[in-house]
Amino acid sequence: MDSYLHYKTIIMFKFIELPNSELAKISRIRRQSPTDTLQIHNLIGGEESQDLSFPHATFTLGLDELKNIKSPVPHRTGTRVIETSSSKFNFIYDLNNTAEGSEPQMYQDKLFVKSYETAFKTILNQDTENQSIQVRTLRIPALHIDALWLHDAKSPAKDKFVPVRSQGLFNNNSFYNRKDFFSILKRTAIDYNIDDDLMGG
């Protein structure tokens, strides 16, 4: 990402930091030496890197929760990291939580990666001075939905969601408030009568 976008990100949003042990897992999946030390641009005062940026938490919701719980609470499932060059997103890496620790996964699909780049540019173009906003990803695998989740730690009712891919259920790269976003998800889960939470990706 260019320096302007990095500068705005530092001011506006909070990202997470990853220990070297987690970065080493990404190193291995990138076919680099496990002993290589990868630095990450944590965007809140850490060391800069040309490679890995925007580390943020991933969350998931299942269909049963959408159908049966009035105010479903997404579950933390891991961490997502973006590999960037000077002008674009290259790859996406997930560190998925398991009983044995995190497992790395790499996304190389150009359309999917480009969709994330566009979504990030969308959120960076908004005007805000609220520095309590945490960037997250919310996934509903059975509905093939990924969205950036702008979580306001001081006022969660003001959370916003920006769909990255949504199979036509939302307008991608548009902002939705919490109420409208979950209303559409709940209605879709009920109307489609899909029961298999393992569907999707």
Tab-separated table of C-alpha atoms in Angstrom:
chain	number	residue	atom	x	y	z
A	1	MET	CA	0.000	0.000	0.000
A	2	ASP	CA	1.242	3.505	-0.645
A	3	SER	CA	2.460	5.752	2.163
A	4	TYR	CA	-0.728	7.839	2.136
A	5	LEU	CA	-2.900	4.818	2.890
A	6	HIS	CA	-0.479	3.636	5.565
A	7	TYR	CA	-0.519	7.073	7.179
A	8	LYS	CA	-4.307	7.188	7.291
A	9	THR	CA	-4.444	3.654	8.665
A	10	ILE	CA	-2.063	4.471	11.511
A	11	ILE	CA	-4.301	7.344	12.566
A	12	MET	CA	-7.715	5.779	12.106
A	13	PHE	CA	-7.663	2.075	12.897
A	14	LYS	CA	-6.309	-0.444	15.361
A	15	PHE	CA	-4.704	-3.684	14.241
A	16	ILE	CA	-3.160	-6.510	16.249
A	17	GLU	CA	0.428	-7.658	16.695
A	18	LEU	CA	1.672	-11.171	16.013
A	19	PRO	CA	4.526	-12.976	17.797
A	20	ASN	CA	7.438	-14.302	15.748
A	21	SER	CA	6.218	-17.868	16.286
A	22	GLU	CA	3.061	-17.062	14.312
A	23	LEU	CA	4.976	-15.200	11.616
A	24	ALA	CA	7.210	-18.251	11.202
A	25	LYS	CA	4.141	-20.279	10.201
A	26	ILE	CA	3.447	-17.816	7.419
A	27	SER	CA	7.115	-17.997	6.488
A	28	ARG	CA	6.871	-21.762	6.038
A	29	ILE	CA	3.740	-21.603	3.935
A	30	ARG	CA	5.491	-19.055	1.722
A	31	ARG	CA	8.234	-21.666	1.186
A	32	GLN	CA	10.799	-19.586	3.034
A	33	SER	CA	13.231	-20.933	5.578
A	34	PRO	CA	11.543	-21.531	8.962
A	35	THR	CA	14.486	-19.733	10.556
A	36	ASP	CA	13.883	-16.532	8.593
A	37	THR	CA	12.661	-13.684	10.760
A	38	LEU	CA	9.717	-11.876	9.197
A	39	GLN	CA	8.798	-8.488	10.548
A	40	ILE	CA	5.242	-7.263	10.338
A	41	HIS	CA	3.971	-3.734	9.906
A	42	ASN	CA	1.610	-3.601	12.882
A	43	LEU	CA	0.569	-0.029	11.997
A	44	ILE	CA	0.534	1.138	15.597
A	45	GLY	CA	4.147	1.865	16.289
A	46	GLY	CA	5.951	-1.378	15.437
A	47	GLU	CA	8.638	-2.068	12.891
A	48	GLU	CA	7.719	-1.625	9.261
A	49	SER	CA	7.874	-4.379	6.689
A	50	GLN	CA	7.513	-4.394	2.942
A	51	ASP	CA	5.720	-7.735	3.070
A	52	LEU	CA	3.021	-8.294	5.685
A	53	SER	CA	0.420	-5.725	6.722
A	54	PHE	CA	-2.996	-5.184	8.302
A	55	PRO	CA	-3.001	-8.096	10.812
A	56	HIS	CA	-6.528	-8.388	12.176
A	57	ALA	CA	-8.749	-10.879	13.978
A	58	THR	CA	-11.145	-13.158	12.102
A	59	PHE	CA	-14.578	-14.127	13.418
A	60	THR	CA	-17.204	-16.616	12.229
A	61	LEU	CA	-20.960	-17.042	12.619
A	62	GLY	CA	-22.943	-20.226	11.996
A	63	LEU	CA	-26.419	-20.510	10.518
A	64	ASP	CA	-27.985	-21.937	13.683
A	65	GLU	CA	-26.896	-18.837	15.581
A	66	LEU	CA	-28.249	-16.519	12.903
A	67	LYS	CA	-31.589	-18.329	12.875
A	68	ASN	CA	-32.149	-18.911	16.569
A	69	ILE	CA	-30.323	-16.231	18.557
A	70	LYS	CA	-31.730	-12.708	18.684
A	71	SER	CA	-28.320	-11.044	18.961
A	72	PRO	CA	-25.729	-13.593	17.781
A	73	VAL	CA	-22.139	-13.092	18.915
A	74	PRO	CA	-19.431	-14.024	16.369
A	75	HIS	CA	-16.691	-16.411	17.511
A	76	ARG	CA	-12.993	-15.552	17.226
A	77	THR	CA	-11.465	-18.056	14.806
A	78	GLY	CA	-8.006	-16.721	14.063
A	79	THR	CA	-6.017	-13.941	12.424
A	80	ARG	CA	-5.809	-12.645	8.857
A	81	VAL	CA	-2.697	-10.998	7.399
A	82	ILE	CA	-2.217	-9.351	4.002
A	83	GLU	CA	0.956	-9.642	1.949
A	84	THR	CA	1.456	-6.361	0.115
A	85	SER	CA	3.847	-4.864	-2.377
A	86	SER	CA	4.367	-1.148	-2.941
A	87	SER	CA	1.091	-0.752	-4.822
A	88	LYS	CA	-1.202	-3.762	-4.318
A	89	PHE	CA	-2.303	-6.734	-2.238
A	90	ASN	CA	-0.567	-9.958	-3.301
A	91	PHE	CA	-1.846	-12.759	-1.045
A	92	ILE	CA	-3.974	-13.295	2.055
A	93	TYR	CA	-2.932	-15.545	4.944
A	94	ASP	CA	-5.141	-16.906	7.701
A	95	LEU	CA	-3.902	-18.355	10.970
A	96	ASN	CA	-6.868	-20.509	11.989
A	97	ASN	CA	-7.302	-21.449	15.649
A	98	THR	CA	-7.302	-25.192	16.378
A	99	ALA	CA	-6.979	-27.332	19.501
A	100	GLU	CA	-3.304	-27.861	18.617
A	101	GLY	CA	-2.584	-24.194	17.900
A	102	SER	CA	-2.975	-22.017	14.825
A	103	GLU	CA	-2.857	-23.517	11.330
A	104	PRO	CA	-1.823	-21.335	8.366
A	105	GLN	CA	-3.847	-21.049	5.176
A	106	MET	CA	-2.965	-19.086	2.038
A	107	TYR	CA	-5.426	-17.465	-0.396
A	108	GLN	CA	-4.043	-16.900	-3.887
A	109	ASP	CA	-7.235	-16.289	-5.875
A	110	LYS	CA	-6.603	-12.957	-7.599
A	111	LEU	CA	-10.251	-11.877	-7.600
A	112	PHE	CA	-10.649	-12.579	-3.877
A	113	VAL	CA	-7.411	-10.759	-3.000
A	114	LYS	CA	-8.374	-7.813	-5.204
A	115	SER	CA	-11.770	-7.656	-3.488
A	116	TYR	CA	-10.024	-7.257	-0.134
A	117	GLU	CA	-7.787	-4.533	-1.513
A	118	THR	CA	-10.842	-2.635	-2.766
A	119	ALA	CA	-12.622	-3.042	0.577
A	120	PHE	CA	-9.620	-1.707	2.489
A	121	LYS	CA	-9.441	1.321	0.218
A	122	THR	CA	-13.145	1.877	0.888
A	123	ILE	CA	-12.718	2.035	4.656
A	124	LEU	CA	-9.592	4.183	4.403
A	125	ASN	CA	-11.477	6.767	2.374
A	126	GLN	CA	-13.976	7.474	5.125
A	127	ASP	CA	-13.496	10.507	7.331
A	128	THR	CA	-13.258	9.717	11.025
A	129	GLU	CA	-11.235	10.796	14.020
A	130	ASN	CA	-12.381	7.862	16.155
A	131	GLN	CA	-9.207	6.009	17.091
A	132	SER	CA	-10.962	3.182	18.955
A	133	ILE	CA	-12.026	1.331	15.786
A	134	GLN	CA	-10.650	-2.193	15.440
A	135	VAL	CA	-10.545	-3.778	11.989
A	136	ARG	CA	-11.800	-7.374	11.904
A	137	THR	CA	-13.038	-9.870	9.323
A	138	LEU	CA	-16.416	-11.571	9.801
A	139	ARG	CA	-17.095	-14.768	7.845
A	140	ILE	CA	-20.329	-16.697	7.365
A	141	PRO	CA	-18.971	-19.757	5.499
A	142	ALA	CA	-22.338	-21.355	4.678
A	143	LEU	CA	-23.440	-18.181	2.879
A	144	HIS	CA	-20.030	-17.504	1.269
A	145	ILE	CA	-19.844	-14.103	2.947
A	146	ASP	CA	-16.751	-12.171	4.035
A	147	ALA	CA	-17.006	-8.649	5.426
A	148	LEU	CA	-14.681	-6.165	7.042
A	149	TRP	CA	-15.986	-5.421	10.524
A	150	LEU	CA	-15.195	-1.993	11.948
A	151	HIS	CA	-15.637	-2.611	15.654
A	152	ASP	CA	-15.967	0.428	17.884
A	153	ALA	CA	-14.495	-0.723	21.194
A	154	LYS	CA	-16.063	2.205	23.057
A	155	SER	CA	-19.507	1.942	21.465
A	156	PRO	CA	-20.185	-1.453	19.800
A	157	ALA	CA	-23.659	-0.328	18.737
A	158	LYS	CA	-21.891	1.925	16.223
A	159	ASP	CA	-20.076	-0.974	14.545
A	160	LYS	CA	-20.063	-0.942	10.749
A	161	PHE	CA	-19.666	-3.739	8.206
A	162	VAL	CA	-18.263	-3.558	4.682
A	163	PRO	CA	-19.027	-6.681	2.596
A	164	VAL	CA	-16.075	-7.990	0.593
A	165	ARG	CA	-17.915	-10.871	-1.085
A	166	SER	CA	-21.584	-11.540	-0.492
A	167	GLN	CA	-23.154	-13.487	-3.381
A	168	GLY	CA	-25.443	-10.555	-4.175
A	169	LEU	CA	-26.935	-10.318	-0.672
A	170	PHE	CA	-25.242	-6.964	-0.031
A	171	ASN	CA	-23.713	-4.163	-2.039
A	172	ASN	CA	-20.022	-4.912	-1.737
A	173	ASN	CA	-17.808	-2.074	-0.483
A	174	SER	CA	-20.773	-0.274	1.069
A	175	PHE	CA	-21.177	0.537	4.754
A	176	TYR	CA	-23.907	-1.200	6.790
A	177	ASN	CA	-24.766	-0.527	10.400
A	178	ARG	CA	-25.012	-3.466	12.791
A	179	LYS	CA	-28.813	-3.649	12.799
A	180	ASP	CA	-29.238	-3.671	9.017
A	181	PHE	CA	-26.336	-6.045	8.415
A	182	PHE	CA	-27.562	-8.704	10.831
A	183	SER	CA	-31.186	-8.306	9.755
A	184	ILE	CA	-30.212	-9.257	6.197
A	185	LEU	CA	-28.093	-12.179	7.419
A	186	LYS	CA	-30.834	-13.549	9.672
A	187	ARG	CA	-33.517	-13.222	6.999
A	188	THR	CA	-31.292	-14.947	4.440
A	189	ALA	CA	-30.406	-17.815	6.786
A	190	ILE	CA	-34.091	-18.441	7.514
A	191	ASP	CA	-35.382	-18.025	3.945
A	192	TYR	CA	-32.706	-20.210	2.363
A	193	ASN	CA	-33.256	-22.963	4.934
A	194	ILE	CA	-29.616	-24.014	4.712
A	195	ASP	CA	-28.684	-26.373	7.515
A	196	ASP	CA	-25.068	-27.280	6.832
A	197	ASP	CA	-22.689	-24.869	8.578
A	198	LEU	CA	-19.779	-26.656	6.913
A	199	MET	CA	-20.835	-25.442	3.487
A	200	GLY	CA	-19.070	-22.524	1.910
A	201	GLY	CA	-15.567	-21.251	2.399
